[in-house]
PDB file of C-alpha atoms in Angstrom:
ATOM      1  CA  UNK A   1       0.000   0.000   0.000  1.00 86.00           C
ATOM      2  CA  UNK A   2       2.910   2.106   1.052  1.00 92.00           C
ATOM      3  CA  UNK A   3       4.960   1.465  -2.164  1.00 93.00           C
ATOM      4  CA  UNK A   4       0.868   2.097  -4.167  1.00 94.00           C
ATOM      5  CA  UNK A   5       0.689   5.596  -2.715  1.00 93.00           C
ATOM      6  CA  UNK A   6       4.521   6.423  -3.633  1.00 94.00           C
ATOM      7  CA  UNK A   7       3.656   5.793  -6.954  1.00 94.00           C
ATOM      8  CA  UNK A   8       0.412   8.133  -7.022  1.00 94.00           C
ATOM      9  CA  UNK A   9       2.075  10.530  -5.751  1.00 95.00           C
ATOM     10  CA  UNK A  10       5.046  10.443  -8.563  1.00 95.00           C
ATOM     11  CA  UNK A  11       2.870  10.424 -11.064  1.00 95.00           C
ATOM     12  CA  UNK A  12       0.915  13.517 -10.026  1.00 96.00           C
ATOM     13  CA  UNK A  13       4.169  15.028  -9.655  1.00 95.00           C
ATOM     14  CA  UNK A  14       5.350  14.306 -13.207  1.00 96.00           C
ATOM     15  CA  UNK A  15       1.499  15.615 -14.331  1.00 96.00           C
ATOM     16  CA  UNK A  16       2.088  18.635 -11.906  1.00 96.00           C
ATOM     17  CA  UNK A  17       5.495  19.274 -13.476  1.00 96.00           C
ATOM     18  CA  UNK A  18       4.124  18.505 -16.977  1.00 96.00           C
ATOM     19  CA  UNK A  19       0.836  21.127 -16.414  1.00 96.00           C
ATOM     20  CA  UNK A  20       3.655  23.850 -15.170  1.00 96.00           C
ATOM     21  CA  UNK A  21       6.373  23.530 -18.389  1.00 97.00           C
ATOM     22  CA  UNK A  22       3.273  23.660 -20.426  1.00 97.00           C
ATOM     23  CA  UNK A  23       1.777  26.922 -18.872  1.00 97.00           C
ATOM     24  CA  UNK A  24       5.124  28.557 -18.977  1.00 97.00           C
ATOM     25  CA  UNK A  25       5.673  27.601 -22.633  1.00 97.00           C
ATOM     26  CA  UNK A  26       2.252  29.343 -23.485  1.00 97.00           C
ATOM     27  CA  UNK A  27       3.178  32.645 -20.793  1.00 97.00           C
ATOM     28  CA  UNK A  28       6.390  33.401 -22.991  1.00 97.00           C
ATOM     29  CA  UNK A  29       4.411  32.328 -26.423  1.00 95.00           C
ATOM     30  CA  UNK A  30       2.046  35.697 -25.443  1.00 94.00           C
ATOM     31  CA  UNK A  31       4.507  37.250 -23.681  1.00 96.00           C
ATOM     32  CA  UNK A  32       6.436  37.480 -27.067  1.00 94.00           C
ATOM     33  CA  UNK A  33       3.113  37.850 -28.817  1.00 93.00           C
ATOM     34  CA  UNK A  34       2.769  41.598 -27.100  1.00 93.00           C
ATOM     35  CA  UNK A  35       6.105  42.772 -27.308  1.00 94.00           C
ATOM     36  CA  UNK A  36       5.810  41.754 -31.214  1.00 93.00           C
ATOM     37  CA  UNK A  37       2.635  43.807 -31.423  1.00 94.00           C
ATOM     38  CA  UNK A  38       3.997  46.970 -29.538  1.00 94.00           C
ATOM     39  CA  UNK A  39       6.241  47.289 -31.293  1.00 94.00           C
ATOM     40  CA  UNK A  40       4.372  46.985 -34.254  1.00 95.00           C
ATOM     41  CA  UNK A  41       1.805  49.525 -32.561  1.00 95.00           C
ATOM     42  CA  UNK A  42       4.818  51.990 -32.723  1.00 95.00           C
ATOM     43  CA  UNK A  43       5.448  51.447 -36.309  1.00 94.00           C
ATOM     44  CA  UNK A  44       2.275  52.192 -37.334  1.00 95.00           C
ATOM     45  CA  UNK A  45       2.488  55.805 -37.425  1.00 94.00           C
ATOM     46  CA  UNK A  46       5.629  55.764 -39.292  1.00 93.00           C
ATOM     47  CA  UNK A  47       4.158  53.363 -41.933  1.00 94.00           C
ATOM     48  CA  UNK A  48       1.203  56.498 -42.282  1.00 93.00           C
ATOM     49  CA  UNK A  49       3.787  59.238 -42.336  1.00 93.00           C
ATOM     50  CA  UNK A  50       5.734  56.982 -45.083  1.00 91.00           C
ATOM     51  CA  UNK A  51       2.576  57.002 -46.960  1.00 91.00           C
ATOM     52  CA  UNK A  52       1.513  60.910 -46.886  1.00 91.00           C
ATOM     53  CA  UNK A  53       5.260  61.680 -47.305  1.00 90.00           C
ATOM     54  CA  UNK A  54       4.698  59.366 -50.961  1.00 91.00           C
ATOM     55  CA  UNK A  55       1.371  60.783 -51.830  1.00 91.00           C
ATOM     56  CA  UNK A  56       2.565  64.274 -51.145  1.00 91.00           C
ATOM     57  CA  UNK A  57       5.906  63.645 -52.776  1.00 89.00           C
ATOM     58  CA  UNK A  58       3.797  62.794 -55.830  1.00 87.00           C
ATOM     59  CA  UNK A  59       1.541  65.710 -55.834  1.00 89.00           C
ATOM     60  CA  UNK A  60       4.292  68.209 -55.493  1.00 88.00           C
ATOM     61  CA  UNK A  61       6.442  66.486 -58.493  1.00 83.00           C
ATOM     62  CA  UNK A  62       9.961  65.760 -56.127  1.00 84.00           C
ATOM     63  CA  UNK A  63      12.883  64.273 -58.115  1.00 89.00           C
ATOM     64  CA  UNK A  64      12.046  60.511 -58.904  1.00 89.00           C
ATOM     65  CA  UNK A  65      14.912  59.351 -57.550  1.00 90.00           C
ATOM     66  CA  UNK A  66      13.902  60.773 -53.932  1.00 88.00           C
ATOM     67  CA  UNK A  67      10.781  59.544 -54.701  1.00 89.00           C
ATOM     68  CA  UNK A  68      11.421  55.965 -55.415  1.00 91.00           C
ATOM     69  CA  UNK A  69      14.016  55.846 -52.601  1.00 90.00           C
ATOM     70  CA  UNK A  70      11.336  56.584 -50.259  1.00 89.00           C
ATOM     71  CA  UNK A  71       9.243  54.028 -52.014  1.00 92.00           C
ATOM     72  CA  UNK A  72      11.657  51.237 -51.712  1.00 94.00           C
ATOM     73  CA  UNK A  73      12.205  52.182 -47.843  1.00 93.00           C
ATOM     74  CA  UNK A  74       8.372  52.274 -47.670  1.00 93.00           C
ATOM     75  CA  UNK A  75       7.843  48.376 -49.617  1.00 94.00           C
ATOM     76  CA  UNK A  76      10.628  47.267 -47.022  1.00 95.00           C
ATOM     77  CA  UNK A  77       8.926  48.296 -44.077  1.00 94.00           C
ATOM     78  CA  UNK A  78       5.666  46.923 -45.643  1.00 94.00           C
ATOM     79  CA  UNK A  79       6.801  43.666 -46.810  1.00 95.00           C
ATOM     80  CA  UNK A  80       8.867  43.176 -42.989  1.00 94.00           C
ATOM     81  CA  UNK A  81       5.199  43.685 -41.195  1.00 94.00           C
ATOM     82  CA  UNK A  82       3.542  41.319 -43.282  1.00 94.00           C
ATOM     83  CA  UNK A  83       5.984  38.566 -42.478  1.00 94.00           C
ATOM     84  CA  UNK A  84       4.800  38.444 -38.987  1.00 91.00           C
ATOM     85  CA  UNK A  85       1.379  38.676 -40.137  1.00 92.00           C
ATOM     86  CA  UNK A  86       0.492  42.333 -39.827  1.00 94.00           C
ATOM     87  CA  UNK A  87      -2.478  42.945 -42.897  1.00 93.00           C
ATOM     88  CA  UNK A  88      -4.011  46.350 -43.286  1.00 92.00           C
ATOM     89  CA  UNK A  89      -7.556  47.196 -42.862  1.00 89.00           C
ATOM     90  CA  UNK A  90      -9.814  49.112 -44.846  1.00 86.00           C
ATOM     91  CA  UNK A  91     -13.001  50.284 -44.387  1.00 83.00           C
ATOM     92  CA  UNK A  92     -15.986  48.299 -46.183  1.00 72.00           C
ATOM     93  CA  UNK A  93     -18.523  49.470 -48.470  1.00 66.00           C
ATOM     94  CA  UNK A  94     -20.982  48.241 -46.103  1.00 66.00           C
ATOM     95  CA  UNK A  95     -22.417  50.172 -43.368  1.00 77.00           C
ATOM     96  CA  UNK A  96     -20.558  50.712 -40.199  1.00 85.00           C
ATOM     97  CA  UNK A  97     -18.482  47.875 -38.494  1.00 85.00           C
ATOM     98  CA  UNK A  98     -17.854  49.241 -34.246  1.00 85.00           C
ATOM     99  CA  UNK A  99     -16.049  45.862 -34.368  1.00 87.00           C
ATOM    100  CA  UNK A 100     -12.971  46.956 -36.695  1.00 88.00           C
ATOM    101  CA  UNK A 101     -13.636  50.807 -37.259  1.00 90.00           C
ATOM    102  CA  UNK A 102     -13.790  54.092 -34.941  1.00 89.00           C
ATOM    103  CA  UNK A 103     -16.042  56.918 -36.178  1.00 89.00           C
ATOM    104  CA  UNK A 104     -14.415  59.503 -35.986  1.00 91.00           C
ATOM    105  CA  UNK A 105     -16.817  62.056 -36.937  1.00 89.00           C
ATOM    106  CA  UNK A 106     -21.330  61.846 -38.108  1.00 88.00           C
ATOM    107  CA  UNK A 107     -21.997  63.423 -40.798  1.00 89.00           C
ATOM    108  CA  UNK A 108     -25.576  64.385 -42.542  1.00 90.00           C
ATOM    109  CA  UNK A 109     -25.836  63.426 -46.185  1.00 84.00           C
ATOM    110  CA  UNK A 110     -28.357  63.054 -48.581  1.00 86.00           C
ATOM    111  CA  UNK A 111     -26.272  60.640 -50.741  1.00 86.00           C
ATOM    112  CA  UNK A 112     -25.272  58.466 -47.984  1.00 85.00           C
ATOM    113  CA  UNK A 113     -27.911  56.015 -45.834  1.00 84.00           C
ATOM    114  CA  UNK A 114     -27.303  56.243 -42.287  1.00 84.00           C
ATOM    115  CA  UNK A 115     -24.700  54.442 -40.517  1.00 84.00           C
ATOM    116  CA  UNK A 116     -22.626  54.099 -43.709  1.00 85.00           C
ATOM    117  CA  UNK A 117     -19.070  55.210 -44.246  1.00 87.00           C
ATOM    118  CA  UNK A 118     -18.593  58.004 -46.164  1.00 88.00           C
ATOM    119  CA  UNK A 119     -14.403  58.523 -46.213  1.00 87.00           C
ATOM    120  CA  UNK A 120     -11.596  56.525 -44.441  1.00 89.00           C
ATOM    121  CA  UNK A 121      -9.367  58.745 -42.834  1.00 89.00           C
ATOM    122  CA  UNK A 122      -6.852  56.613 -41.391  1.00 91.00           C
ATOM    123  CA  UNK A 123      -6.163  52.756 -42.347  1.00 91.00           C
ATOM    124  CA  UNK A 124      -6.319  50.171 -39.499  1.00 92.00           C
ATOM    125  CA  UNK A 125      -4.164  47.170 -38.790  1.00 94.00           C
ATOM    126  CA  UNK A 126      -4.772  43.419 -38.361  1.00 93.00           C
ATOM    127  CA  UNK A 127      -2.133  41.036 -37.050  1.00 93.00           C
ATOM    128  CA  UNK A 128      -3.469  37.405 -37.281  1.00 88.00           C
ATOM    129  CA  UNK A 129      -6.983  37.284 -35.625  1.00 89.00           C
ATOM    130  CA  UNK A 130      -6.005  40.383 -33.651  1.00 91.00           C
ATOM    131  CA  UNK A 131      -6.860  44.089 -34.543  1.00 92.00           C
ATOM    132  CA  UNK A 132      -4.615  46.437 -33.935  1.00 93.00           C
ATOM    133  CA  UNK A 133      -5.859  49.552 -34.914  1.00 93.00           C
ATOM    134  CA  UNK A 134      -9.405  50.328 -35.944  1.00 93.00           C
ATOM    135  CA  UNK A 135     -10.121  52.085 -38.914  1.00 91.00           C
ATOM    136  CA  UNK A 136     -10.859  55.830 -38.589  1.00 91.00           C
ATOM    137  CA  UNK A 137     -13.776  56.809 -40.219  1.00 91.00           C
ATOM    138  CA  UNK A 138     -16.468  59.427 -41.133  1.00 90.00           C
ATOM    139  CA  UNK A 139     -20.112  57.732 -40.686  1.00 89.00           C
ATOM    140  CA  UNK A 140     -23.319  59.568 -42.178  1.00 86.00           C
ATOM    141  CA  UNK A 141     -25.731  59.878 -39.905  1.00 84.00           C
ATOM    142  CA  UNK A 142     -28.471  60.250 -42.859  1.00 80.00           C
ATOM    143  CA  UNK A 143     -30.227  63.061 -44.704  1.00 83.00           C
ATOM    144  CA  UNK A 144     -29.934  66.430 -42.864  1.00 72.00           C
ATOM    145  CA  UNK A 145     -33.101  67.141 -41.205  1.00 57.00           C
ATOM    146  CA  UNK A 146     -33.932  70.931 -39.893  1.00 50.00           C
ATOM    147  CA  UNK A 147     -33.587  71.265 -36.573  1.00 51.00           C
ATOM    148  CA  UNK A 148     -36.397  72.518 -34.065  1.00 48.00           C
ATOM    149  CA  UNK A 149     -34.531  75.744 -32.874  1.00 48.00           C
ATOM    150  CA  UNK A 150     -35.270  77.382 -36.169  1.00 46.00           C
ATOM    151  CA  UNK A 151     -31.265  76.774 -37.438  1.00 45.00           C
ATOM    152  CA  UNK A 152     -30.377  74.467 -40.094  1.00 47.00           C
ATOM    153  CA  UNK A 153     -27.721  71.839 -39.200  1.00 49.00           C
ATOM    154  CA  UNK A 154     -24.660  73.713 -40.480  1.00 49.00           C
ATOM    155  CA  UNK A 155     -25.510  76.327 -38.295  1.00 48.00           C
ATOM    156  CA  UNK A 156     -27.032  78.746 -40.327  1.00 47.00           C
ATOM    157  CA  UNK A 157     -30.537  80.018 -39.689  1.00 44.00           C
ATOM    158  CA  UNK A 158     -33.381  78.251 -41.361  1.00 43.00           C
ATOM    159  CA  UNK A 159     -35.778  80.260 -43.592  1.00 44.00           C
ATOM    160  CA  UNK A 160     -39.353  80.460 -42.191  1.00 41.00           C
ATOM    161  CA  UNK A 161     -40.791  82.756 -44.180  1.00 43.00           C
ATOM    162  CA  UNK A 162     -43.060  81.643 -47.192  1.00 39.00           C
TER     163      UNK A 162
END
């Protein structure tokens, strides 16, 4: 009996043992996971900045050897994000997603139902299943209606005369 209980007890020691090296194995798996995507967090604005920098570069007609430069720098830092799994984001031409996009501003329009995105202002990130960074974007809120203290919704005064 004495020799029985020895041997439950190693084997719940080995299991014990086993349970810990497996939950430390997963702790530095995550742990590694969010340093990866800080870091990546703090790239992000420098991957937007690369891209106004190349839009504006274009509009302003700098040398094309600047330009491309920039552009090979830029497809570097693009292609070294997508190897660990970083996607970007854009917004749909459906309505509204709070799930993957931040509104960052409701706007009235006739053209536009409510609750659908009018403009992307800023792209959002993905890396694997994880977002990290919405998409900014500017949500109609639907046709302008007048507004019951006699201004219209751009502020100016409504005409009530007729």
């Amino acid at each position: 009996a004495e020799w029985q209980a020895m041997k439950d007890r190693h084997l719940r020691l080995q299991a014990d043992f086993d349970n810990f090296r497996k939950r430390t194995q997963r702790e530095r798996a995550e742990m590694v996971q969010r340093a990866v995507e800080d870091l990546v967090r703090e790239l992000l604005p420098v991957l937007d900045h690369f891209e106004l920098g190349l839009k504006t570069s274009t509009q302003h007609g700098t040398a094309p050897a600047v330009h491309d430069g920039f552009s090979m720098v830029y497809d570097q830092l693009v292609a070294a994000l997508r190897k660990y799994g970083v996607v970007p984001v854009d917004a749909h031409e459906s309505g509204f997603n709070p799930q993957e996009q931040e509104a960052v501003a409701h706007v009235p329009s006739d053209e536009y139902p409510a609750d659908a995105v009018m403009q992307q202002t800023r792209r959002g990130y993905r890396m694997g299943e994880r977002l990290l960074r919405p998409v900014q974007v500017v949500v109609s809120s639907g046709p302008g209606a007048p507004r019951g203290d006699g201004m219209e919704q751009g502020g100016e005064p409504r005409n009530t005369e007729t």
